[in-house]
Coordinates of C-alpha atoms in Angstrom, one line a residue:
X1 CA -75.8 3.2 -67.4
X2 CA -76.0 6.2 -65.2
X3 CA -78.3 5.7 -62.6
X4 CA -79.1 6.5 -59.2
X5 CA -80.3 5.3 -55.4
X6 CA -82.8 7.9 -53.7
X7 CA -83.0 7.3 -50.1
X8 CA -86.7 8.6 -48.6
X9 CA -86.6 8.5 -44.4
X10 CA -90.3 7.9 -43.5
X11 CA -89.1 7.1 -39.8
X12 CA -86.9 6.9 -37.1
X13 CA -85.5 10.0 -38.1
X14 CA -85.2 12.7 -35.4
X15 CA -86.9 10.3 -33.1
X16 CA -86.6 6.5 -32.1
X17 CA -89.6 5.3 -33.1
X18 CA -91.2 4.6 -36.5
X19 CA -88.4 2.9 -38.4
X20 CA -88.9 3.0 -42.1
X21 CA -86.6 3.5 -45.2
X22 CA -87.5 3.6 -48.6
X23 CA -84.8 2.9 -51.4
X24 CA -85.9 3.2 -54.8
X25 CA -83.4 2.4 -58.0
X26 CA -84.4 1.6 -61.3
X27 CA -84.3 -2.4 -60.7
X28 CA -85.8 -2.5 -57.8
X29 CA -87.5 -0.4 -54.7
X30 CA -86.9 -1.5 -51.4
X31 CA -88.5 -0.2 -47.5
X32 CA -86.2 -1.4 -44.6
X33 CA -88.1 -1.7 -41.8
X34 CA -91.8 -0.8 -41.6
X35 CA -92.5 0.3 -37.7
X36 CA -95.2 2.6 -36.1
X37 CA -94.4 5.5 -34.3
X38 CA -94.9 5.8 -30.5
X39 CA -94.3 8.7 -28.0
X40 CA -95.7 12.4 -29.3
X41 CA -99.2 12.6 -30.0
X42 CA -97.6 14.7 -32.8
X43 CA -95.4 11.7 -34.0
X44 CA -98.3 9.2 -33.5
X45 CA -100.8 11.3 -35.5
X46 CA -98.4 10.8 -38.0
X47 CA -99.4 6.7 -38.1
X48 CA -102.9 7.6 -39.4
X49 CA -101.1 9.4 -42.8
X50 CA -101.0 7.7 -45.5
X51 CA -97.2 7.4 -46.8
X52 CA -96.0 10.3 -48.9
X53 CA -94.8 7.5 -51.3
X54 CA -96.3 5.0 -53.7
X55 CA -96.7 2.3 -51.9
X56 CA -97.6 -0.1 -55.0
X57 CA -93.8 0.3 -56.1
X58 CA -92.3 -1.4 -52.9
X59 CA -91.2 -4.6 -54.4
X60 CA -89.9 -6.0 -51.0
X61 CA -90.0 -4.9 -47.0
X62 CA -86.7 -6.1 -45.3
X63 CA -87.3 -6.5 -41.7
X64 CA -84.4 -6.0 -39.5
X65 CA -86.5 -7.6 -36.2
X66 CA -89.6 -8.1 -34.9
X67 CA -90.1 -4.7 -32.6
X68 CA -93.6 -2.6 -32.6
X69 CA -91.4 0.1 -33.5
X70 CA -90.1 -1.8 -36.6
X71 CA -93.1 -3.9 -38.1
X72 CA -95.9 -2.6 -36.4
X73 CA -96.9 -0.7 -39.7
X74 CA -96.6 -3.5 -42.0
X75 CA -100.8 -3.7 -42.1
X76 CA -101.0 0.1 -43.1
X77 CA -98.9 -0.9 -45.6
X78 CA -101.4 -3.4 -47.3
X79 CA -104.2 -1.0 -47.0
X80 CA -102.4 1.7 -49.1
X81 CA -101.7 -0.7 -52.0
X82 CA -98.1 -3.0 -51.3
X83 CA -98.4 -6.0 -53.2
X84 CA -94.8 -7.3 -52.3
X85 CA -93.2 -9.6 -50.3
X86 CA -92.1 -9.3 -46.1
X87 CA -88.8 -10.7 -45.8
X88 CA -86.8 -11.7 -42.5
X89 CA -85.5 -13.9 -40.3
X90 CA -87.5 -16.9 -39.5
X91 CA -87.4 -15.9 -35.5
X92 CA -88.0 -12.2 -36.6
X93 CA -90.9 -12.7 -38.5
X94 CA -92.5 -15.6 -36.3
X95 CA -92.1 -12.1 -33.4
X96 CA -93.7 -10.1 -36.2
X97 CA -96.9 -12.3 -36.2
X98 CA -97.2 -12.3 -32.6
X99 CA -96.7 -8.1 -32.7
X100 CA -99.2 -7.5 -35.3
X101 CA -101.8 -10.0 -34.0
X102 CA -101.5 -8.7 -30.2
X103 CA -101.5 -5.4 -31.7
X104 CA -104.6 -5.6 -33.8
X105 CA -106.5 -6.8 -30.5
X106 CA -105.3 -3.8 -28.8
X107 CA -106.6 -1.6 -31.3
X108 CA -110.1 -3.5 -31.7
X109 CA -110.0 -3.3 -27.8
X110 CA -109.1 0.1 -27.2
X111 CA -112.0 0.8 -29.8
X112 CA -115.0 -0.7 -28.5
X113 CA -114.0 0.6 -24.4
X114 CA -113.5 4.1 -26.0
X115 CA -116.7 3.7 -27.5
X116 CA -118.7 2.4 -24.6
X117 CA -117.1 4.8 -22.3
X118 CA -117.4 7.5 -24.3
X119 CA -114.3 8.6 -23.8
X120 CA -113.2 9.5 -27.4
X121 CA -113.3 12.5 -29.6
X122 CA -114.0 10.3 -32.7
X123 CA -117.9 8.8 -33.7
X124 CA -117.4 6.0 -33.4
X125 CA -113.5 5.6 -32.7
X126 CA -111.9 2.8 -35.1
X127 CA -109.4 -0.1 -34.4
X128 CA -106.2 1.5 -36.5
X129 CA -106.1 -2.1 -37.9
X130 CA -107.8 -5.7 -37.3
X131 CA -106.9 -9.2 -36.6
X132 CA -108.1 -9.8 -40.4
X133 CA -105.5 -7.0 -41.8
X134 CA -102.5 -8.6 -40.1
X135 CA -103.6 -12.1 -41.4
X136 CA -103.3 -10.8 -44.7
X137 CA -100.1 -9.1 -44.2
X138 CA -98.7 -12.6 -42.7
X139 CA -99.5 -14.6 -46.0
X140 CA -96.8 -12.1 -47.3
X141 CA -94.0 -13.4 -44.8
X142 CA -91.3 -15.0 -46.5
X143 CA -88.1 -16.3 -44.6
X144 CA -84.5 -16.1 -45.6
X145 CA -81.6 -17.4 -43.6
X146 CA -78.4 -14.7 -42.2
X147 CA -75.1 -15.0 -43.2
X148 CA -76.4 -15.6 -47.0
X149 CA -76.7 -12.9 -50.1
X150 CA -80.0 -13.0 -51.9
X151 CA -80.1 -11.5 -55.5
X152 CA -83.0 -9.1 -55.5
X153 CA -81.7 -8.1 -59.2
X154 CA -79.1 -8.5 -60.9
X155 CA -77.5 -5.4 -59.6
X156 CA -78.8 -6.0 -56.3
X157 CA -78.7 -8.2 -53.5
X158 CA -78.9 -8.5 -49.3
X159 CA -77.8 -10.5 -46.4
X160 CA -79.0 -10.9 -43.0
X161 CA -76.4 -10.4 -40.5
X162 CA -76.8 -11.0 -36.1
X163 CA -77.0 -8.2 -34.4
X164 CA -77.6 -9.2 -30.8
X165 CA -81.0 -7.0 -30.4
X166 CA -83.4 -9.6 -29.8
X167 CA -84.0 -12.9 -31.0
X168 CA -83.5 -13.5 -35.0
X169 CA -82.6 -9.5 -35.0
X170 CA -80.1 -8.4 -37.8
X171 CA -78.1 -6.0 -39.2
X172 CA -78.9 -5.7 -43.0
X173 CA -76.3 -5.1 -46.2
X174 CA -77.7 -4.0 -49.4
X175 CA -75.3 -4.3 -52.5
X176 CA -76.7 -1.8 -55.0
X177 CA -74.2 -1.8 -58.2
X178 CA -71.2 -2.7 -56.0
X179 CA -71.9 0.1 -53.4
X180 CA -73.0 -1.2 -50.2
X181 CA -76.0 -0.1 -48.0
X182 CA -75.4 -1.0 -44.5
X183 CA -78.7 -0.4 -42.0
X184 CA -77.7 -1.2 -38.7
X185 CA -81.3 -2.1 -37.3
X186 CA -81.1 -2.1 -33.6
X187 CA -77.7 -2.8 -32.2
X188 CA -77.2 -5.2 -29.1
X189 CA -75.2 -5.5 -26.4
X190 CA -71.9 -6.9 -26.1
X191 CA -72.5 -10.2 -23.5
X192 CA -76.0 -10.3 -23.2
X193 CA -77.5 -12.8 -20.9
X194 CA -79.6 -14.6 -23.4
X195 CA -77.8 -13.8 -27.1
X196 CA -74.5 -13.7 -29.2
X197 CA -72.4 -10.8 -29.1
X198 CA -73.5 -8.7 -32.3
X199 CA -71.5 -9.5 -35.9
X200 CA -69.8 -6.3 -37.2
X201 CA -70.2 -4.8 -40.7
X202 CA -66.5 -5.1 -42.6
X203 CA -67.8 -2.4 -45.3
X204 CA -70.1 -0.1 -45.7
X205 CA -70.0 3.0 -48.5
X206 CA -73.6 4.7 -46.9
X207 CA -74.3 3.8 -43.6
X208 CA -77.3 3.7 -41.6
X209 CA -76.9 3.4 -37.6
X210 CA -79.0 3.5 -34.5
X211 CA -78.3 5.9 -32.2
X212 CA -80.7 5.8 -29.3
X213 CA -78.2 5.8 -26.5
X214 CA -75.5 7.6 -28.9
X215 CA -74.8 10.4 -25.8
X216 CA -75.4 8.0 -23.1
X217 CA -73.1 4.4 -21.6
X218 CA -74.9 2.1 -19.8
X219 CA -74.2 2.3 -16.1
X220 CA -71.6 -0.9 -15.4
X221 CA -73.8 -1.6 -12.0
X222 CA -74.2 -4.8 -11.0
X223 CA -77.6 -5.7 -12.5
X224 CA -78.0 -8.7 -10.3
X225 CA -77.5 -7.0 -6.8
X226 CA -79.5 -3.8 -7.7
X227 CA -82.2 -6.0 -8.9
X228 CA -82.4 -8.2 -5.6
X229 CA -81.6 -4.8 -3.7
X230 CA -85.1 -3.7 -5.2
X231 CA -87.5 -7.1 -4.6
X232 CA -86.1 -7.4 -1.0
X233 CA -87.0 -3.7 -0.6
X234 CA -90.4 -4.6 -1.9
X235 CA -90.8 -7.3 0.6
X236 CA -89.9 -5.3 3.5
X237 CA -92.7 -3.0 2.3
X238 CA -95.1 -5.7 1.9
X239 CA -95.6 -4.2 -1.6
X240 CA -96.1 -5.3 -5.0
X241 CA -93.1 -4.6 -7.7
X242 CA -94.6 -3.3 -10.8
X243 CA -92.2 -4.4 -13.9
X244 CA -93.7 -2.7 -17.4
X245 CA -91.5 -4.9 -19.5
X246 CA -91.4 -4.8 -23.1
X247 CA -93.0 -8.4 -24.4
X248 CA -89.6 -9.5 -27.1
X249 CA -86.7 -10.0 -25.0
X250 CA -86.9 -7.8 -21.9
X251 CA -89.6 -9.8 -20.2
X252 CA -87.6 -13.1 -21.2
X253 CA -84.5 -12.1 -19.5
X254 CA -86.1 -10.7 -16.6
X255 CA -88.0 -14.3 -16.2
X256 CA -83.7 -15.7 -16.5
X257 CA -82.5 -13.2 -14.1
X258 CA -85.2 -13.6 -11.5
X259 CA -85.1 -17.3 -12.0
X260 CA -80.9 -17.1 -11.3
X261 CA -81.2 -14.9 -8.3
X262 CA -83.6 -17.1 -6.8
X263 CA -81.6 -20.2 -7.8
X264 CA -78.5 -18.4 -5.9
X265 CA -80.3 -17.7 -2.7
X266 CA -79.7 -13.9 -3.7
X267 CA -84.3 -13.1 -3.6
X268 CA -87.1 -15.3 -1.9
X269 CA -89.5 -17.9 -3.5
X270 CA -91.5 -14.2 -4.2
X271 CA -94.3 -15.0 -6.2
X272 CA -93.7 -13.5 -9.8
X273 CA -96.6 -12.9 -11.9
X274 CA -95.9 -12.8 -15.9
X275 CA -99.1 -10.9 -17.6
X276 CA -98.3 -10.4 -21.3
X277 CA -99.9 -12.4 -23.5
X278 CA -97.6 -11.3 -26.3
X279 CA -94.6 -12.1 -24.0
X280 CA -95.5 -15.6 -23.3
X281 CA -95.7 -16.2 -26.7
X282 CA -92.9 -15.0 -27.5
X283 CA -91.1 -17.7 -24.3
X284 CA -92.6 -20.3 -26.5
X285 CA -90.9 -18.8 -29.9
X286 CA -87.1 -19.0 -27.4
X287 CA -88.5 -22.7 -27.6
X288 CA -88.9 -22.6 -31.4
X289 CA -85.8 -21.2 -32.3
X290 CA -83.2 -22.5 -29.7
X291 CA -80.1 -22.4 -31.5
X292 CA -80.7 -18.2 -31.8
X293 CA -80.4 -18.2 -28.0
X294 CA -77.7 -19.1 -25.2
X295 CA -79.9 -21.3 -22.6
X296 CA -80.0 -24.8 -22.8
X297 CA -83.2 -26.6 -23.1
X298 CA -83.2 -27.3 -19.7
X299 CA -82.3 -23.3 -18.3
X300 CA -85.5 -22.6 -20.3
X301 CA -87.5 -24.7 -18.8
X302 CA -86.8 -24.0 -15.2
X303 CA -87.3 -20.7 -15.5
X304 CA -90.5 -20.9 -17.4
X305 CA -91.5 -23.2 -14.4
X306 CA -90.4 -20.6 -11.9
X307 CA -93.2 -18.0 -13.0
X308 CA -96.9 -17.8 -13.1
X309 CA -98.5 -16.9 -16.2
X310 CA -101.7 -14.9 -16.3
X311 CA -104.1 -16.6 -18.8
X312 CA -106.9 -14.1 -18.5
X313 CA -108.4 -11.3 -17.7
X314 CA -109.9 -12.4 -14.9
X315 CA -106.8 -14.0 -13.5
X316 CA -105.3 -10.5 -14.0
X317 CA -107.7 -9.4 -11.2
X318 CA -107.4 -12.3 -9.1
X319 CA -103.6 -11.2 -9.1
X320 CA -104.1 -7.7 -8.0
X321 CA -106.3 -9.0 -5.1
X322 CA -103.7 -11.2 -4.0
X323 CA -102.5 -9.8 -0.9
X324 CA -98.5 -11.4 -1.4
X325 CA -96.2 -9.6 -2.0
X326 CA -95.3 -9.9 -5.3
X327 CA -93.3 -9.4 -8.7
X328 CA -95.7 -8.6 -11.8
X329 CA -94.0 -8.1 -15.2
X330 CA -96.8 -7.1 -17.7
X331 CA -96.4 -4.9 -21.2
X332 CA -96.2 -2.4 -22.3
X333 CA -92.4 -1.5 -21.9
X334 CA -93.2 2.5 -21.6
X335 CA -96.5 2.1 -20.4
X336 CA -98.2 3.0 -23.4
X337 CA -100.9 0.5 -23.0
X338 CA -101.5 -3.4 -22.6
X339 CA -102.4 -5.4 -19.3
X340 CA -99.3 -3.0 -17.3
X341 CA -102.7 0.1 -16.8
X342 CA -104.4 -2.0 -15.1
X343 CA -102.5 -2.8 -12.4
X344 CA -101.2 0.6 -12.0
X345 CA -105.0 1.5 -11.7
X346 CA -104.8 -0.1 -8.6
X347 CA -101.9 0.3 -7.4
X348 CA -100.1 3.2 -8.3
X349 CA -101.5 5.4 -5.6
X350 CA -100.0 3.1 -2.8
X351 CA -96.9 3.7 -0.9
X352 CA -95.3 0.2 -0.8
X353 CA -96.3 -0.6 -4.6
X354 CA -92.7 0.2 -6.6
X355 CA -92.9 0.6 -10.2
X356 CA -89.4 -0.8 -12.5
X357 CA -88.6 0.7 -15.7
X358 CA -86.1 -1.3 -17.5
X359 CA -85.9 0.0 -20.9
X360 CA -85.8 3.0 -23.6
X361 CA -88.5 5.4 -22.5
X362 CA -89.6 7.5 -25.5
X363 CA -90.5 11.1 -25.4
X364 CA -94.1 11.6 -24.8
X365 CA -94.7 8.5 -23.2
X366 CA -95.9 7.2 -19.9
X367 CA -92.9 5.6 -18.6
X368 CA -90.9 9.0 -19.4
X369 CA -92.8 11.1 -17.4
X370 CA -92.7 8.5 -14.5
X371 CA -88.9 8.0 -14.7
X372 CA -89.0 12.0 -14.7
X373 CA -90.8 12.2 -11.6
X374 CA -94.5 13.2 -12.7
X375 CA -96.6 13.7 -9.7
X376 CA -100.0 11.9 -11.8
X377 CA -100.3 10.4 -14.9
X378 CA -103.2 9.9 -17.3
X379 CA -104.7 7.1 -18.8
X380 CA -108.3 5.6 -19.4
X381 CA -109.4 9.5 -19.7
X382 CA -108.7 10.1 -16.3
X383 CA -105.6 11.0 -13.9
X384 CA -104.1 9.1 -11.3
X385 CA -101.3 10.0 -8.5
X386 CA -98.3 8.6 -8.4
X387 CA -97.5 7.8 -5.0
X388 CA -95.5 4.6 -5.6
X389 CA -91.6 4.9 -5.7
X390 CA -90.5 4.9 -9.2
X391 CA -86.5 3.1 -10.1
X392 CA -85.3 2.6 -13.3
X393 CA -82.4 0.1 -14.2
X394 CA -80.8 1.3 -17.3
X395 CA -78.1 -1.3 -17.9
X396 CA -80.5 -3.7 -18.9
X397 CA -80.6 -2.1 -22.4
X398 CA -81.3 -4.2 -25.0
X399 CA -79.6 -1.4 -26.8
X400 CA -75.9 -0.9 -27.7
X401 CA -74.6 2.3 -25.7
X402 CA -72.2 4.8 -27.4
X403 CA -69.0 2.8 -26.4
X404 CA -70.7 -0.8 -28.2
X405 CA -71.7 1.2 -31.2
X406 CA -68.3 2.6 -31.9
X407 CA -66.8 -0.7 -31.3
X408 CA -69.4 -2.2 -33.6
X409 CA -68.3 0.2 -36.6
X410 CA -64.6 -0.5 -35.2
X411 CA -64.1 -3.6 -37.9
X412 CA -65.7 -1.4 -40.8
X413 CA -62.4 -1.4 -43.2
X414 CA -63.0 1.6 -45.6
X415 CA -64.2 5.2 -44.8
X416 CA -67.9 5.7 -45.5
X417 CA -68.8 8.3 -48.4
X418 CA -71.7 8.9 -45.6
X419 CA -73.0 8.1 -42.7
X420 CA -76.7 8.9 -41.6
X421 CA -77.7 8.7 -37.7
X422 CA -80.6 7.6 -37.4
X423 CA -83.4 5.9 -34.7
X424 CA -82.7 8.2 -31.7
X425 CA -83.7 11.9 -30.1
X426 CA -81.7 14.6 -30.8
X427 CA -79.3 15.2 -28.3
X428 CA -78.2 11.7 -28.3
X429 CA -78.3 12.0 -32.6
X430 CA -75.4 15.0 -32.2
X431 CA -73.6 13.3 -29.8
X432 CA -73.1 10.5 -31.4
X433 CA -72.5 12.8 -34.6
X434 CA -69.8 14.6 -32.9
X435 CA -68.1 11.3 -31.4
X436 CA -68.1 9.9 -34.9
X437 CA -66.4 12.9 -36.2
X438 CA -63.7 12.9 -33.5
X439 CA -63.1 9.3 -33.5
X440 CA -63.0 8.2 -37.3
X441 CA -63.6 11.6 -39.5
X442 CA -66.2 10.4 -41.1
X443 CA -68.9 12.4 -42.9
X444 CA -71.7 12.3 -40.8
X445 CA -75.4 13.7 -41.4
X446 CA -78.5 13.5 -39.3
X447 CA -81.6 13.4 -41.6
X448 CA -85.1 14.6 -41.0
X449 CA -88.1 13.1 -40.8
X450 CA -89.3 12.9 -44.5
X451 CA -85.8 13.8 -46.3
X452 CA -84.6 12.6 -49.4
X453 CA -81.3 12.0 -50.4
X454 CA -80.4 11.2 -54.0
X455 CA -76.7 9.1 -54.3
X456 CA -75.6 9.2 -58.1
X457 CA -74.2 5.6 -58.8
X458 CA -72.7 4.2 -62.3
X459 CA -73.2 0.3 -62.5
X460 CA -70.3 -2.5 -63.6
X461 CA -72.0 -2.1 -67.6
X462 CA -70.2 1.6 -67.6

């Protein structure tokens, strides 16, 4: 039987954000990933089209982890007609319904304040999805351990694999008629504080690899003095330190690390504040799913007991008019949103408030044009100066730099008919293109938002 595996990229391709791969053959059709895109008004515009697929033939949604950026779409999905299953990790789907549901409050949120404000172009403006769409998307959640194939078909199948990211995140294999698919989801670090170094793919005939710091390795600072460097700075300011910390994983090793250098006389009993909702549930899923993670039950439960957590909106305010000095670690990661604008309402304007970035910072987004030294920034429809100091530790990356993805292809025993770079902007895309070239001569392509590539297979019945 000649037949064939047509590969649609309806994300993460050209950018970072929006991860979503469609795979249709004639047994079965399958979307890795099904994220939201963030950044660019002119890639998040692109979240309110419908897909330029039919979504009824999606069989199954792999989920390589439980990032906004990966599952954040899966409700979309629903309303244009998917009838399948969502298939992941148990830890990656239990972040999933934490993602979607914080998410969907967001959106109803942002909503109504745009409406009574009257701040929006739209009459009236509406929630991109509800709390009732992402309950009907979780009744489609179905777990499958790693390390095991699943038979899709009977010329199909996959396997979950570790890859370090965040908690339950995986690298996924897809054996289509005895070619395999390999889609790298997000790569992790080698040594992480809280998770396994990631597995490595032994073969791969098409590739599919993240390359969001493909141009870039992490700085090998000492992450533990610059971070006490900074909070003692703070102190001697008598300021408040300002952490926008994505909820999955940053703010959980930020509560270790702050935790350790307190433990090792390195910071002050500084009162830290952790405001994210979505984060503390996600401290309780660490709980859940201990055997994913390196800290023993009683590590996790110190450092839990070393923070405050916010429980309201009101105890948000009550935080800001503390007059400690203070640590406050609230979403969103890039400053896109979430409980992280309202503090910098208030204190963004003073002199002795410093504001941390600690992750990826997309193009187009808030925490970009802060690391890059924007004099005001806007949110709530209006602008506000920045006249707090701005620092950025970028070796706390939950993301593999160009060095850890090249040693996680290193074990890959065959040469790839093709490799496709995807999940990252486009200098770091070439890069990563060229250094793949140099270093293993593989044929290496970077596709386009919306591409299409048709692979001509033959199955074992030839």
């Amino acid at each position: 039987m000649d037949d064939s595996v047509k590969i649609t990229f309806l994300g993460a391709a050209g950018t970072v954000t929006g991860s979503k791969f469609f795979i249709e053959t004639a047994e079965k059709n399958i979307l890795v990933d099904c994220g939201m895109f963030q950044g660019l008004k002119e890639l998040r515009l692109q979240n309110w089209n419908d897909l330029p697929i039919d979504v009824g033939k999606v069989d199954v949604v792999l989920l390589t982890h439980g990032h906004f950026d990966h599952v954040g779409y899966l409700p979309r999905l629903l309303k244009q007609g998917f009838q399948g299953t969502i298939v992941g990790t148990a830890p990656t789907l239990s972040i999933a319904e934490i993602v979607l549901l914080d998410s969907a409050k967001i959106h109803e949120e942002d909503a109504e304040k745009a409406n009574k404000e009257d701040y929006t172009k739209h009459d009236p403006a509406l929630p991109f999805y509800t709390k009732l769409d992402v309950e009907r998307t979780i009744r489609k959640f179905q777990v499958e351990m790693p390390n095991k194939w699943i038979f899709l078909s009977d010329n199909m199948s996959y396997r979950f694999q570790s890859n370090g990211h965040i908690l339950g995140s995986t690298f996924i294999e897809i054996d289509i008629n005895g070619k395999r698919f390999v889609f790298s989801g997000d790569v992790g670090r080698i040594n992480d504080y809280l998770l396994e170094s990631p597995k490595k793919p032994e073969w791969a005939d098409y590739l599919f690899v993240e390359s969001t710091y493909g141009d870039k390795l992490h700085p090998k600072n000492d992450v533990e003095e610059e971070l006490s460097e900074i909070i003692n700075e703070t102190i001697d300011k008598h300021g408040n330190l300002i952490i926008p910390s994505f909820a999955v994983e940053r703010l959980q090793t930020l509560v270790f690390l702050l935790w350790k250098l307190y433990k090792q006389n390195k910071i002050p009993n500084i009162p830290i504040f952790v405001d994210s909702p979505m984060g503390t549930n996600v401290l309780k899923v660490f709980k859940q799913y201990s055997k994913w993670h390196k800290l023993s039950d009683a590590e996790y439960e110190a450092m839990c007991n070393h923070v405050n957590i916010v429980q309201s909106y009101k105890e948000t305010w009550e935080t800001i008019d503390d007059n400690r000095s203070k640590i406050i670690i609230a979403g969103s990661g890039m400053v896109t949103g979430g409980r992280v604008l309202t503090y910098l309402q208030q204190l963004i304007d003073q002199r002795s408030t410093t504001i941390l970035l600690v992750g990826y910072q997309a193009e187009g987004t808030r925490g970009r044009l802060l690391k890059e030294g924007a004099h005001e920034i806007r949110f709530y429809g209006k602008y506000y100066p920045v006249k707090a100091t701005v620092k950025s530790i970028d070796s706390l990356s939950a993301h593999a730099d160009q060095y850890e993805l090249l040693d996680w292809m290193n074990n890959i025993m065959n040469v790839p008919e093709k490799v496709f770079l995807i999940h990252g902007e486009p200098t770091a895309l070439d890069a990563l293109r060229l250094k793949l070239k140099n270093t293993f001569g593989w044929n290496t392509t970077i596709p386009k938002l919306f591409d299409e590539e048709t692979i001509r297979m033959y199955s074992f019945s030839d």
